[in-house]
Short mmCIF file of C-alpha atoms and ligand atoms in Angstrom, two decimals:
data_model
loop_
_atom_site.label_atom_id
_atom_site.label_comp_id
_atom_site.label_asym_id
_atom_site.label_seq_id
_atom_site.Cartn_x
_atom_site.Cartn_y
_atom_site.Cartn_z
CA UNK A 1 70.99 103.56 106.44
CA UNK A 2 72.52 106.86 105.97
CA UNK A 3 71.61 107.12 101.91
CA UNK A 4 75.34 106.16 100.81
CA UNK A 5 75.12 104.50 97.72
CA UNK A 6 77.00 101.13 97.82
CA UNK A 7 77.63 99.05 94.54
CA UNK A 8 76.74 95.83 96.71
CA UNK A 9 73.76 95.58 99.52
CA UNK A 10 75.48 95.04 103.29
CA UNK A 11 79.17 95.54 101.65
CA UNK A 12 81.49 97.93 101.20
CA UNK A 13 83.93 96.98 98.50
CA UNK A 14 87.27 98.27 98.45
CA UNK A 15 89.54 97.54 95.56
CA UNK A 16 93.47 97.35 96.13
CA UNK A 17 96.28 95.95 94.64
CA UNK A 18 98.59 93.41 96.56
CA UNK A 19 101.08 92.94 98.68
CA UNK A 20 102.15 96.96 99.69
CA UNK A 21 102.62 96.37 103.29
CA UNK A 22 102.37 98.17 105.79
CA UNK A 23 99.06 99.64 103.92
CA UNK A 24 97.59 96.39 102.38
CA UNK A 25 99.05 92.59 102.57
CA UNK A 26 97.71 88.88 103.47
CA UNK A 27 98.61 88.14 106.90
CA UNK A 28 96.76 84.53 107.93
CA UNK A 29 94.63 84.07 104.72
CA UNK A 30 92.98 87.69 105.78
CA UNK A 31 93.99 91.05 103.91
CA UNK A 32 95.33 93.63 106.41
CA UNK A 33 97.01 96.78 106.93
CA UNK A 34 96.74 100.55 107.79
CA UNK A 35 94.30 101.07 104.92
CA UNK A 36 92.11 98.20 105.82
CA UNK A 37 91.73 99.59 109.38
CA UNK A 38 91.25 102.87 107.91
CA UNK A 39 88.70 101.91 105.59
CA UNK A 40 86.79 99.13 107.95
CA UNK A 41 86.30 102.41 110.40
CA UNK A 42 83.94 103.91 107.07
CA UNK A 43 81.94 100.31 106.97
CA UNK A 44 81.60 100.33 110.33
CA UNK A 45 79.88 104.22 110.58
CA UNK A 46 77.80 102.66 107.47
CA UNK A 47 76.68 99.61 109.45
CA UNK A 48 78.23 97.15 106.24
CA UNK A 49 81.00 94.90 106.31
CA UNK A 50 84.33 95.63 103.98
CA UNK A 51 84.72 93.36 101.55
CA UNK A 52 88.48 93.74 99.61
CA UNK A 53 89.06 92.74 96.05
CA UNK A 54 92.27 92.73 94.49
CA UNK A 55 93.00 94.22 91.17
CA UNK A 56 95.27 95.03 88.63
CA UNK A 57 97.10 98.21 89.51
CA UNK A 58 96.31 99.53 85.97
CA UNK A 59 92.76 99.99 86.87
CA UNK A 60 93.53 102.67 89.50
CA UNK A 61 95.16 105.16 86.58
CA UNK A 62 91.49 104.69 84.45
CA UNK A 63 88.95 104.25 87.45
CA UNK A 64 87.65 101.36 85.39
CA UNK A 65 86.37 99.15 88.75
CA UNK A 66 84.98 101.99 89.60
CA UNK A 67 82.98 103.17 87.11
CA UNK A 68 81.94 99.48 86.35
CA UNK A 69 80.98 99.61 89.85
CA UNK A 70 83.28 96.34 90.98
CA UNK A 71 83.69 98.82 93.79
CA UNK A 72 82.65 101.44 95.63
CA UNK A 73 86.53 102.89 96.28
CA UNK A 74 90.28 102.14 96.02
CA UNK A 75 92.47 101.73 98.44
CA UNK A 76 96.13 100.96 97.89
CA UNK A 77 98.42 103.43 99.13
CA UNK A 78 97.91 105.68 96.12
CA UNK A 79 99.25 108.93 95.64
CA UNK A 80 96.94 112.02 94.70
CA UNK A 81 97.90 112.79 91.30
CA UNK A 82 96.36 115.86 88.94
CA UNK A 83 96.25 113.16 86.63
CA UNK A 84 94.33 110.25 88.28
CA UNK A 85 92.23 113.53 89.07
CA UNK A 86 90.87 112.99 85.59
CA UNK A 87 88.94 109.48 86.24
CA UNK A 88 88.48 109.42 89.88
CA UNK A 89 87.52 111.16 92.87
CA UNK A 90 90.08 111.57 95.74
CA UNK A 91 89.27 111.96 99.78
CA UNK A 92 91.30 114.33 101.58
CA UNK A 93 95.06 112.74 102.43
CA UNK A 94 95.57 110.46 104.84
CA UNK A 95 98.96 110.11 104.27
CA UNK A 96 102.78 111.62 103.51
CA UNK A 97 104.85 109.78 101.31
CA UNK A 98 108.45 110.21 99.33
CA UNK A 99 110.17 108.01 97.22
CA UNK A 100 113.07 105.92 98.08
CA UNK A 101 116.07 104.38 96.13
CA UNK A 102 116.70 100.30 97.63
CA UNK A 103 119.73 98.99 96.00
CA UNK A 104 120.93 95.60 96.22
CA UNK A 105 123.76 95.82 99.48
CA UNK A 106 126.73 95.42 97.10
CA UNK A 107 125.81 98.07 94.32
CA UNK A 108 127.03 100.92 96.02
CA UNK A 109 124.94 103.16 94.73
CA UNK A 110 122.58 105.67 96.91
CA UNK A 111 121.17 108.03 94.68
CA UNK A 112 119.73 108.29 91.09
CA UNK A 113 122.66 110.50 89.85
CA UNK A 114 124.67 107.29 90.92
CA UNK A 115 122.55 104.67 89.45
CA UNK A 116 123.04 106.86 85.90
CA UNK A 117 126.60 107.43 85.97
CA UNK A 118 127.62 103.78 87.51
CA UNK A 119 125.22 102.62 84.00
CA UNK A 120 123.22 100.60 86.96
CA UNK A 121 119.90 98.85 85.55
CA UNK A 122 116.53 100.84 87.50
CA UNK A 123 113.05 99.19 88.07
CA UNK A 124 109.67 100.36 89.03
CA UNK A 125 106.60 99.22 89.86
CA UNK A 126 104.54 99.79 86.96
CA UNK A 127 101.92 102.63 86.86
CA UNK A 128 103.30 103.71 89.87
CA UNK A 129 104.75 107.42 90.56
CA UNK A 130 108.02 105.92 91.41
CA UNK A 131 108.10 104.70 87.85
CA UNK A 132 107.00 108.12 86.15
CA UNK A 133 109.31 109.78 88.83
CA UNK A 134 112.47 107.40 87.42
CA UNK A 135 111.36 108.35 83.75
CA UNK A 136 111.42 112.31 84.57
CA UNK A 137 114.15 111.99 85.22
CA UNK A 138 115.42 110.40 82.09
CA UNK A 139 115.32 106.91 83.25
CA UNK A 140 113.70 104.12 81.27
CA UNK A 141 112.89 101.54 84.38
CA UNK A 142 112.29 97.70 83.81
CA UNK A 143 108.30 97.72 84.31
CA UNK A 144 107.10 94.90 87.84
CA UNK A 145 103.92 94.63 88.07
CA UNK A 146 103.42 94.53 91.93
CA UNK A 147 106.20 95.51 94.55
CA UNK A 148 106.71 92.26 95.09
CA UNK A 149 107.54 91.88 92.28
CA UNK A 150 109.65 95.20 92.48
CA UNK A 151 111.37 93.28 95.50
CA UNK A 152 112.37 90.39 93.76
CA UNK A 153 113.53 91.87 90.26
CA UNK A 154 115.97 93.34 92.85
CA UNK A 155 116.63 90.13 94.49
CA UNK A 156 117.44 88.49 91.77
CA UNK A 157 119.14 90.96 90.22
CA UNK A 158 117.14 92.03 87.31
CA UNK A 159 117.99 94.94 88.34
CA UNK A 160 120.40 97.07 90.34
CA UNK A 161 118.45 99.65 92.37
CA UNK A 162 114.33 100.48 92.17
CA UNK A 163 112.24 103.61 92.95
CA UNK A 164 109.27 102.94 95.29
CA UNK A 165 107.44 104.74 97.97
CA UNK A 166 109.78 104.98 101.29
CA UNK A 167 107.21 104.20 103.72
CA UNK A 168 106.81 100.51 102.03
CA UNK A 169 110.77 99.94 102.26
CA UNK A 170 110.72 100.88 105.70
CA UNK A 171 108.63 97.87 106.37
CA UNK A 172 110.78 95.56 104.36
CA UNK A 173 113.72 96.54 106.36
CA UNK A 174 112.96 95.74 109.67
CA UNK A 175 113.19 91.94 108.32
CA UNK A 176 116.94 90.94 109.04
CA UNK A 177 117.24 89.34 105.92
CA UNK A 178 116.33 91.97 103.67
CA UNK A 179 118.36 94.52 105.73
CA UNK A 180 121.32 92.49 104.65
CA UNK A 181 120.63 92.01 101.13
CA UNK A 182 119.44 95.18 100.29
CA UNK A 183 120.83 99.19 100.57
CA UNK A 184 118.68 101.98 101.23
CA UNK A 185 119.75 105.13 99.15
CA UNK A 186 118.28 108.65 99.37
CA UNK A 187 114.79 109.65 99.90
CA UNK A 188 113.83 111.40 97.05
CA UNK A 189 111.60 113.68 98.16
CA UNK A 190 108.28 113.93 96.20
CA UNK A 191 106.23 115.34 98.58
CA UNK A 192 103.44 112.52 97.72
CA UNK A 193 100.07 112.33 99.53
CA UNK A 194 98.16 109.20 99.73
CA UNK A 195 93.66 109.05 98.79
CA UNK A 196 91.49 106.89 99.22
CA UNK A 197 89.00 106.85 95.85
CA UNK A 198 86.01 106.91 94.91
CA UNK A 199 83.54 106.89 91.17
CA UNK A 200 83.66 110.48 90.14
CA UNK A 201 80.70 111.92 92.11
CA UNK A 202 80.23 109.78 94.43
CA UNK A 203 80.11 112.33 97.33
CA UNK A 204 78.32 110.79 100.09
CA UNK A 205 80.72 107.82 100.09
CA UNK A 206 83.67 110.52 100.05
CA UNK A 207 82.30 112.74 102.15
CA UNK A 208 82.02 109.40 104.88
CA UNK A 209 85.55 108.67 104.21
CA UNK A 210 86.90 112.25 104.82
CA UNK A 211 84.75 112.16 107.76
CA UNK A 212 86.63 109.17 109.41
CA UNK A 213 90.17 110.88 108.62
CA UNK A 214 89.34 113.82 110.14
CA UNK A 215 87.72 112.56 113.24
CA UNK A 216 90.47 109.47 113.61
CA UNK A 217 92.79 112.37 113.63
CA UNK A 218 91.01 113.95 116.12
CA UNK A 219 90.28 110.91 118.18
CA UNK A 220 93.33 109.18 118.63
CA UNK A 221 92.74 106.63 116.46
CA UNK A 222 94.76 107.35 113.65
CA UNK A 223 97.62 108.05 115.81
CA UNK A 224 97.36 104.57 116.87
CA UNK A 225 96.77 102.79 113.40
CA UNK A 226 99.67 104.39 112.48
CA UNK A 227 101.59 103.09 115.62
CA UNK A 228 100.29 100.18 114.73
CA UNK A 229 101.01 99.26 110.96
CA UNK A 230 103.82 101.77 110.12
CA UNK A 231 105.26 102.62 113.49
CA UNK A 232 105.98 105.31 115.68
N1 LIG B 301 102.05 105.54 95.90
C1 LIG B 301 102.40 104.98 94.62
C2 LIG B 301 101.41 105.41 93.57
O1 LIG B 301 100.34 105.84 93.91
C3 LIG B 301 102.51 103.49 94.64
C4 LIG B 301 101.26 102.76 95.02
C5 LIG B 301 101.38 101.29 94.82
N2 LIG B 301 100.28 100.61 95.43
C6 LIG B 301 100.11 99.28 95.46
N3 LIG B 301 99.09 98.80 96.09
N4 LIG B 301 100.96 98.49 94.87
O2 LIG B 301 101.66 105.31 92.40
#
């Protein structure tokens, strides 16, 4: 085809880390979600098929199923960090993010000042920068491993209030249910970006992904992924 080199003939293997709906979640036995449309419109333009394998979210920080070459890129609404910089290759943004503080309904608190004074107990998605965003701020967060798990430390009141990207409690929210049960507190504003990446140096592959940002920008079609999996 057009010379990018893919870890698997015919495939283009993304590697994510599940549930973080709207951008990646099992709906009907099949993995879906704005990042999965995003990234199917790269296999597509390379005439393979995506193929999505979940992994532990500590393997995004390292690159490690990258450079082992489990996969050709990542996918999982992360946030460009100078850090994960170090061991991975970023495409251009596709995406705005901020934080935001969900409390359980009767806690009463709304922002982080609140959660320290009121002595509330914080959580975090581990490896996340919701979780190094809690501890700059002086916080010591109980450690989930997945934000579902995030969800239900909160649920079952492990702990009070959590620190996880806004765009993902939005979704949670429109369910009736949760809206009940849970409070959403501030935005904190991060000013967070979301990339899709790739091995260090693989160029071709994220050169073909900035080129289906750009032009899905330009198109139309991101406007309507966006409509949509995250809404208007
Ligand atoms: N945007 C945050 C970060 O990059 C959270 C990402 C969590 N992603 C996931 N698939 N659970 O750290």
């Amino acid at each position: 085809s057009d010379g990018v080199p893919l870890v698997a003939k015919g495939r283009l293997t993304t590697c994510t880390h599940l549930p973080y709906p709207p951008f990646q979640f099992e709906r009907d036995g099949e993995v879906v979600g704005f990042d999965v449309a995003l990234i199917d419109r790269v296999a597509k333009n390379l005439g393979v098929e995506q193929h999505i394998v979940d992994t532990p979210f500590e393997n995004f920080k390292t690159g490690a199923f990258l450079n082992s070459g489990q996969c050709d890129l990542a996918a999982a609404g992360m946030t460009i960090t100078d850090e994960r910089r170090k061991n991975v290759d970023f495409s251009i943004p596709y995406f705005d993010a901020t934080q935001a503080l969900l409390a359980t309904a009767d806690s009463e608190v709304t922002t982080l000042a609140e959660v320290r004074s009121g002595k509330k107990r914080l959580g975090a998605q581990s490896g996340t920068t919701g979780e190094s965003h809690a501890q700059e701020q002086g916080f010591d967060p109980v450690a989930f491993e997945s934000a579902d798990a995030v969800l239900n430390g909160l649920r079952t009141r492990q702990v009070d209030a959590v620190v996880i990207d806004y765009p993902v409690v939005q979704g949670w929210l429109k369910d009736p249910a949760n809206a009940r049960t849970f409070r959403l507190g501030r935005s904190i504003d991060t000013g967070e970006r979301y990339g899709f990446s790739v091995k260090k140096g693989n160029d071709k592959l994220r050169a073909a992904i900035d080129q289906v940002i750009e032009e899905s920008r330009a198109d139309g079609g991101y406007e309507r992924l966006h409509r949509e999996w995250i809404g208007p």
